[in-house]
């Protein structure tokens, strides 16, 4: 991909690392309004005049932000989402955005933060027997995968339920294993702060509508980028369908049997629908829909070596698949514009990565930030793998894309200097359908 026009010389790497460390570790109150200032019900149709400037000053401005110039394709027409963003998943360059920091209800896209926070805690083979208290507090009308009391599930099963069916029951069981909802939400908010996702405030672990629960297109994209550093996250997010354990019953002979049933990913760009084709190169990540949030979606896709992240929040168009159609249009634009358009901002790295860059002179190794490539605590900088499979009857996991790193310097909105790449170690891609 050609170097953006506003790149600066590598001799500024060390200086920019120090500047970025200072800027990005400023008090939260300077970057985003407090959670209590955000509406709990459907927000106004007008974004606030002042929003967070994390990632660049232009990203804090209301309206569409893009640097159109000769050779840059025009943005898609008829985009109705209240907020959206198109970003390069590896360099962090934000190619275009619309109300990127508008704090809105996130719905089940917040499960990306839940997963990124809790995935490293248990191996997939760990087992848990569900008790009634594990399923307490699930909101009416919640999406469910079908977990039953007194049945035993592996952690692998539970994560399939979270990613494929957006099962609030699976989220509650994992939260119970983690010490409860309160503990889990606290850890989610701490992790959001570490990621510089300062628009985000979690109240429920599953994204169910709750007073003061907000995020933004910018933050959801940051969270997805962090999650995609983890091998398990990539595999679950790109799984199209899988077998899920059913309820234990007696057959005609009186023998207890437990037959699995198939679950399919509700991400329609991954699984397809009657009016939405599978998107070329799609590899996840998460969709959501609630009364207050409307439809929300963050997706990642790769084409010809370019990996993009797109988040779309609350399209005003009718139709259950409007969020996927608008996402597909933005992906199409992004792949055409990549290498031609000057960024309007950047996806900031986590605080820990900023500190590491400042210490090492911006020479940290690929995959260092965001935790282990396989989701294992304490294993930083895991090596890319050649291929991956979720196992357990899962289908739709493709070959992995090995991505090499290197420093890339961008000037984002005149505010922050990005001094390194934060690449995806081995983005999982779906095999082409026959």
PDB file of N, CA and C in Angstrom, residues 275-339:
ATOM      1  N   UNK A 275     -31.202 -11.121   1.207  1.00  0.00           N
ATOM      2  CA  UNK A 275     -30.903  -9.885   0.489  1.00  0.00           C
ATOM      3  C   UNK A 275     -29.505  -9.342   0.796  1.00  0.00           C
ATOM      4  N   UNK A 276     -28.670 -10.159   1.441  1.00  0.00           N
ATOM      5  CA  UNK A 276     -27.302  -9.748   1.767  1.00  0.00           C
ATOM      6  C   UNK A 276     -26.347 -10.887   1.412  1.00  0.00           C
ATOM      7  N   UNK A 277     -25.526 -10.715   0.392  1.00  0.00           N
ATOM      8  CA  UNK A 277     -24.554 -11.774   0.066  1.00  0.00           C
ATOM      9  C   UNK A 277     -23.402 -11.774   1.052  1.00  0.00           C
ATOM     10  N   UNK A 278     -22.726 -12.910   1.153  1.00  0.00           N
ATOM     11  CA  UNK A 278     -21.508 -12.985   1.959  1.00  0.00           C
ATOM     12  C   UNK A 278     -20.485 -12.006   1.383  1.00  0.00           C
ATOM     13  N   UNK A 279     -19.881 -11.187   2.240  1.00  0.00           N
ATOM     14  CA  UNK A 279     -18.948 -10.178   1.750  1.00  0.00           C
ATOM     15  C   UNK A 279     -17.566 -10.796   1.537  1.00  0.00           C
ATOM     16  N   UNK A 280     -16.968 -10.501   0.401  1.00  0.00           N
ATOM     17  CA  UNK A 280     -15.660 -11.055   0.053  1.00  0.00           C
ATOM     18  C   UNK A 280     -14.606 -10.641   1.080  1.00  0.00           C
ATOM     19  N   UNK A 281     -13.925 -11.623   1.659  1.00  0.00           N
ATOM     20  CA  UNK A 281     -12.852 -11.351   2.602  1.00  0.00           C
ATOM     21  C   UNK A 281     -13.299 -11.087   4.021  1.00  0.00           C
ATOM     22  N   UNK A 282     -14.598 -11.217   4.314  1.00  0.00           N
ATOM     23  CA  UNK A 282     -15.081 -10.915   5.657  1.00  0.00           C
ATOM     24  C   UNK A 282     -14.541 -11.935   6.663  1.00  0.00           C
ATOM     25  N   UNK A 283     -14.207 -11.463   7.863  1.00  0.00           N
ATOM     26  CA  UNK A 283     -13.658 -12.342   8.899  1.00  0.00           C
ATOM     27  C   UNK A 283     -14.215 -12.003  10.276  1.00  0.00           C
ATOM     28  N   UNK A 284     -15.437 -11.521  10.372  1.00  0.00           N
ATOM     29  CA  UNK A 284     -16.049 -11.132  11.644  1.00  0.00           C
ATOM     30  C   UNK A 284     -16.401  -9.648  11.576  1.00  0.00           C
ATOM     31  N   UNK A 285     -16.764  -8.920  12.712  1.00  0.00           N
ATOM     32  CA  UNK A 285     -16.586  -9.456  14.032  1.00  0.00           C
ATOM     33  C   UNK A 285     -17.900  -9.584  14.820  1.00  0.00           C
ATOM     34  N   UNK A 286     -18.736  -8.492  14.992  1.00  0.00           N
ATOM     35  CA  UNK A 286     -19.894  -8.612  15.878  1.00  0.00           C
ATOM     36  C   UNK A 286     -20.997  -7.628  15.489  1.00  0.00           C
ATOM     37  N   UNK A 287     -22.227  -8.136  15.603  1.00  0.00           N
ATOM     38  CA  UNK A 287     -23.414  -7.333  15.338  1.00  0.00           C
ATOM     39  C   UNK A 287     -24.232  -7.175  16.612  1.00  0.00           C
ATOM     40  N   UNK A 288     -25.189  -6.252  16.582  1.00  0.00           N
ATOM     41  CA  UNK A 288     -26.074  -6.058  17.726  1.00  0.00           C
ATOM     42  C   UNK A 288     -27.346  -5.354  17.314  1.00  0.00           C
ATOM     43  N   UNK A 289     -28.371  -5.478  18.156  1.00  0.00           N
ATOM     44  CA  UNK A 289     -29.644  -4.803  17.882  1.00  0.00           C
ATOM     45  C   UNK A 289     -30.482  -4.780  19.154  1.00  0.00           C
ATOM     46  N   UNK A 290     -30.819  -3.586  19.622  1.00  0.00           N
ATOM     47  CA  UNK A 290     -31.745  -3.429  20.738  1.00  0.00           C
ATOM     48  C   UNK A 290     -32.676  -2.263  20.434  1.00  0.00           C
ATOM     49  N   UNK A 291     -33.681  -2.085  21.284  1.00  0.00           N
ATOM     50  CA  UNK A 291     -34.658  -1.013  21.084  1.00  0.00           C
ATOM     51  C   UNK A 291     -33.985   0.351  21.074  1.00  0.00           C
ATOM     52  N   UNK A 292     -33.112   0.615  22.053  1.00  0.00           N
ATOM     53  CA  UNK A 292     -32.476   1.929  22.146  1.00  0.00           C
ATOM     54  C   UNK A 292     -31.340   2.108  21.155  1.00  0.00           C
ATOM     55  N   UNK A 293     -30.607   1.050  20.911  1.00  0.00           N
ATOM     56  CA  UNK A 293     -29.424   1.159  20.058  1.00  0.00           C
ATOM     57  C   UNK A 293     -29.758   1.113  18.575  1.00  0.00           C
ATOM     58  N   UNK A 294     -30.866   0.474  18.222  1.00  0.00           N
ATOM     59  CA  UNK A 294     -31.079   0.153  16.827  1.00  0.00           C
ATOM     60  C   UNK A 294     -30.088  -0.923  16.425  1.00  0.00           C
ATOM     61  N   UNK A 295     -29.729  -0.973  15.158  1.00  0.00           N
ATOM     62  CA  UNK A 295     -28.765  -1.965  14.679  1.00  0.00           C
ATOM     63  C   UNK A 295     -27.358  -1.384  14.749  1.00  0.00           C
ATOM     64  N   UNK A 296     -26.428  -2.208  15.238  1.00  0.00           N
ATOM     65  CA  UNK A 296     -25.018  -1.812  15.297  1.00  0.00           C
ATOM     66  C   UNK A 296     -24.176  -2.949  14.727  1.00  0.00           C
ATOM     67  N   UNK A 297     -23.010  -2.602  14.189  1.00  0.00           N
ATOM     68  CA  UNK A 297     -22.164  -3.653  13.613  1.00  0.00           C
ATOM     69  C   UNK A 297     -20.736  -3.157  13.455  1.00  0.00           C
ATOM     70  N   UNK A 298     -19.798  -4.021  13.801  1.00  0.00           N
ATOM     71  CA  UNK A 298     -18.380  -3.814  13.481  1.00  0.00           C
ATOM     72  C   UNK A 298     -17.920  -5.014  12.676  1.00  0.00           C
ATOM     73  N   UNK A 299     -17.290  -4.747  11.536  1.00  0.00           N
ATOM     74  CA  UNK A 299     -16.811  -5.817  10.678  1.00  0.00           C
ATOM     75  C   UNK A 299     -15.351  -5.625  10.312  1.00  0.00           C
ATOM     76  N   UNK A 300     -14.669  -6.736  10.028  1.00  0.00           N
ATOM     77  CA  UNK A 300     -13.301  -6.695   9.532  1.00  0.00           C
ATOM     78  C   UNK A 300     -13.242  -7.527   8.266  1.00  0.00           C
ATOM     79  N   UNK A 301     -12.533  -7.033   7.265  1.00  0.00           N
ATOM     80  CA  UNK A 301     -12.412  -7.753   5.993  1.00  0.00           C
ATOM     81  C   UNK A 301     -11.049  -7.470   5.389  1.00  0.00           C
ATOM     82  N   UNK A 302     -10.583  -8.426   4.585  1.00  0.00           N
ATOM     83  CA  UNK A 302      -9.291  -8.307   3.906  1.00  0.00           C
ATOM     84  C   UNK A 302      -9.464  -8.532   2.420  1.00  0.00           C
ATOM     85  N   UNK A 303      -8.871  -7.657   1.634  1.00  0.00           N
ATOM     86  CA  UNK A 303      -8.830  -7.819   0.182  1.00  0.00           C
ATOM     87  C   UNK A 303      -7.479  -7.333  -0.324  1.00  0.00           C
ATOM     88  N   UNK A 304      -6.804  -8.192  -1.070  1.00  0.00           N
ATOM     89  CA  UNK A 304      -5.533  -7.836  -1.701  1.00  0.00           C
ATOM     90  C   UNK A 304      -4.521  -7.277  -0.710  1.00  0.00           C
ATOM     91  N   UNK A 305      -4.480  -7.862   0.487  1.00  0.00           N
ATOM     92  CA  UNK A 305      -3.486  -7.467   1.471  1.00  0.00           C
ATOM     93  C   UNK A 305      -3.861  -6.291   2.339  1.00  0.00           C
ATOM     94  N   UNK A 306      -4.981  -5.639   2.042  1.00  0.00           N
ATOM     95  CA  UNK A 306      -5.459  -4.531   2.868  1.00  0.00           C
ATOM     96  C   UNK A 306      -6.526  -5.044   3.816  1.00  0.00           C
ATOM     97  N   UNK A 307      -6.385  -4.725   5.094  1.00  0.00           N
ATOM     98  CA  UNK A 307      -7.337  -5.162   6.103  1.00  0.00           C
ATOM     99  C   UNK A 307      -8.044  -3.933   6.657  1.00  0.00           C
ATOM    100  N   UNK A 308      -9.365  -3.897   6.535  1.00  0.00           N
ATOM    101  CA  UNK A 308     -10.148  -2.752   6.991  1.00  0.00           C
ATOM    102  C   UNK A 308     -11.092  -3.133   8.120  1.00  0.00           C
ATOM    103  N   UNK A 309     -11.320  -2.179   8.993  1.00  0.00           N
ATOM    104  CA  UNK A 309     -12.357  -2.266  10.016  1.00  0.00           C
ATOM    105  C   UNK A 309     -13.406  -1.213   9.724  1.00  0.00           C
ATOM    106  N   UNK A 310     -14.671  -1.606   9.768  1.00  0.00           N
ATOM    107  CA  UNK A 310     -15.785  -0.676   9.566  1.00  0.00           C
ATOM    108  C   UNK A 310     -16.779  -0.873  10.702  1.00  0.00           C
ATOM    109  N   UNK A 311     -17.192   0.225  11.308  1.00  0.00           N
ATOM    110  CA  UNK A 311     -18.258   0.192  12.310  1.00  0.00           C
ATOM    111  C   UNK A 311     -19.388   1.096  11.857  1.00  0.00           C
ATOM    112  N   UNK A 312     -20.615   0.601  11.965  1.00  0.00           N
ATOM    113  CA  UNK A 312     -21.816   1.353  11.602  1.00  0.00           C
ATOM    114  C   UNK A 312     -22.789   1.276  12.772  1.00  0.00           C
ATOM    115  N   UNK A 313     -23.316   2.431  13.187  1.00  0.00           N
ATOM    116  CA  UNK A 313     -24.243   2.471  14.312  1.00  0.00           C
ATOM    117  C   UNK A 313     -25.561   3.134  13.931  1.00  0.00           C
ATOM    118  N   UNK A 314     -26.635   2.390  14.133  1.00  0.00           N
ATOM    119  CA  UNK A 314     -27.998   2.890  14.051  1.00  0.00           C
ATOM    120  C   UNK A 314     -28.374   3.518  12.709  1.00  0.00           C
ATOM    121  N   UNK A 315     -28.408   2.731  11.639  1.00  0.00           N
ATOM    122  CA  UNK A 315     -28.946   3.248  10.373  1.00  0.00           C
ATOM    123  C   UNK A 315     -30.416   3.611  10.540  1.00  0.00           C
ATOM    124  N   UNK A 316     -30.807   4.687   9.916  1.00  0.00           N
ATOM    125  CA  UNK A 316     -32.198   5.130  10.017  1.00  0.00           C
ATOM    126  C   UNK A 316     -33.063   4.535   8.921  1.00  0.00           C
ATOM    127  N   UNK A 317     -32.442   3.849   7.975  1.00  0.00           N
ATOM    128  CA  UNK A 317     -33.215   3.198   6.927  1.00  0.00           C
ATOM    129  C   UNK A 317     -33.959   1.999   7.487  1.00  0.00           C
ATOM    130  N   UNK A 318     -35.118   1.706   6.880  1.00  0.00           N
ATOM    131  CA  UNK A 318     -35.880   0.537   7.280  1.00  0.00           C
ATOM    132  C   UNK A 318     -35.202  -0.731   6.758  1.00  0.00           C
ATOM    133  N   UNK A 319     -35.572  -1.835   7.349  1.00  0.00           N
ATOM    134  CA  UNK A 319     -35.024  -3.109   6.899  1.00  0.00           C
ATOM    135  C   UNK A 319     -34.053  -3.675   7.910  1.00  0.00           C
ATOM    136  N   UNK A 320     -34.207  -4.968   8.205  1.00  0.00           N
ATOM    137  CA  UNK A 320     -33.384  -5.573   9.253  1.00  0.00           C
ATOM    138  C   UNK A 320     -31.928  -5.692   8.855  1.00  0.00           C
ATOM    139  N   UNK A 321     -31.633  -5.612   7.572  1.00  0.00           N
ATOM    140  CA  UNK A 321     -30.253  -5.779   7.118  1.00  0.00           C
ATOM    141  C   UNK A 321     -29.608  -4.475   6.654  1.00  0.00           C
ATOM    142  N   UNK A 322     -30.209  -3.345   6.993  1.00  0.00           N
ATOM    143  CA  UNK A 322     -29.663  -2.059   6.553  1.00  0.00           C
ATOM    144  C   UNK A 322     -28.242  -1.848   7.072  1.00  0.00           C
ATOM    145  N   UNK A 323     -27.960  -2.285   8.299  1.00  0.00           N
ATOM    146  CA  UNK A 323     -26.636  -2.065   8.867  1.00  0.00           C
ATOM    147  C   UNK A 323     -25.567  -2.820   8.080  1.00  0.00           C
ATOM    148  N   UNK A 324     -25.914  -3.996   7.552  1.00  0.00           N
ATOM    149  CA  UNK A 324     -24.952  -4.772   6.764  1.00  0.00           C
ATOM    150  C   UNK A 324     -24.766  -4.166   5.374  1.00  0.00           C
ATOM    151  N   UNK A 325     -25.836  -3.670   4.802  1.00  0.00           N
ATOM    152  CA  UNK A 325     -25.743  -3.074   3.469  1.00  0.00           C
ATOM    153  C   UNK A 325     -24.896  -1.807   3.494  1.00  0.00           C
ATOM    154  N   UNK A 326     -25.073  -1.004   4.548  1.00  0.00           N
ATOM    155  CA  UNK A 326     -24.276   0.218   4.637  1.00  0.00           C
ATOM    156  C   UNK A 326     -22.818  -0.105   4.967  1.00  0.00           C
ATOM    157  N   UNK A 327     -22.610  -1.131   5.772  1.00  0.00           N
ATOM    158  CA  UNK A 327     -21.243  -1.568   6.051  1.00  0.00           C
ATOM    159  C   UNK A 327     -20.552  -2.038   4.778  1.00  0.00           C
ATOM    160  N   UNK A 328     -21.248  -2.825   3.965  1.00  0.00           N
ATOM    161  CA  UNK A 328     -20.673  -3.324   2.716  1.00  0.00           C
ATOM    162  C   UNK A 328     -20.296  -2.172   1.790  1.00  0.00           C
ATOM    163  N   UNK A 329     -21.143  -1.145   1.727  1.00  0.00           N
ATOM    164  CA  UNK A 329     -20.829   0.016   0.890  1.00  0.00           C
ATOM    165  C   UNK A 329     -19.568   0.718   1.380  1.00  0.00           C
ATOM    166  N   UNK A 330     -19.420   0.823   2.692  1.00  0.00           N
ATOM    167  CA  UNK A 330     -18.241   1.483   3.243  1.00  0.00           C
ATOM    168  C   UNK A 330     -16.982   0.634   3.051  1.00  0.00           C
ATOM    169  N   UNK A 331     -17.118  -0.680   3.157  1.00  0.00           N
ATOM    170  CA  UNK A 331     -15.984  -1.554   2.824  1.00  0.00           C
ATOM    171  C   UNK A 331     -15.577  -1.350   1.366  1.00  0.00           C
ATOM    172  N   UNK A 332     -16.536  -1.360   0.474  1.00  0.00           N
ATOM    173  CA  UNK A 332     -16.237  -1.174  -0.956  1.00  0.00           C
ATOM    174  C   UNK A 332     -15.466   0.129  -1.177  1.00  0.00           C
ATOM    175  N   UNK A 333     -15.957   1.187  -0.536  1.00  0.00           N
ATOM    176  CA  UNK A 333     -15.286   2.485  -0.679  1.00  0.00           C
ATOM    177  C   UNK A 333     -13.873   2.417  -0.099  1.00  0.00           C
ATOM    178  N   UNK A 334     -13.750   1.827   1.086  1.00  0.00           N
ATOM    179  CA  UNK A 334     -12.465   1.783   1.756  1.00  0.00           C
ATOM    180  C   UNK A 334     -11.397   1.046   0.972  1.00  0.00           C
ATOM    181  N   UNK A 335     -11.776  -0.066   0.364  1.00  0.00           N
ATOM    182  CA  UNK A 335     -10.790  -0.820  -0.406  1.00  0.00           C
ATOM    183  C   UNK A 335     -10.373  -0.058  -1.666  1.00  0.00           C
ATOM    184  N   UNK A 336     -11.280   0.735  -2.226  1.00  0.00           N
ATOM    185  CA  UNK A 336     -10.919   1.556  -3.383  1.00  0.00           C
ATOM    186  C   UNK A 336     -10.081   2.771  -2.979  1.00  0.00           C
ATOM    187  N   UNK A 337     -10.354   3.291  -1.780  1.00  0.00           N
ATOM    188  CA  UNK A 337      -9.689   4.523  -1.338  1.00  0.00           C
ATOM    189  C   UNK A 337      -8.351   4.274  -0.662  1.00  0.00           C
ATOM    190  N   UNK A 338      -8.135   3.056  -0.168  1.00  0.00           N
ATOM    191  CA  UNK A 338      -6.896   2.757   0.568  1.00  0.00           C
ATOM    192  C   UNK A 338      -5.668   3.079  -0.273  1.00  0.00           C
ATOM    193  N   UNK A 339      -4.739   3.825   0.291  1.00  0.00           N
ATOM    194  CA  UNK A 339      -3.532   4.212  -0.423  1.00  0.00           C
ATOM    195  C   UNK A 339      -3.691   5.462  -1.250  1.00  0.00           C
TER     196      UNK A 339
END
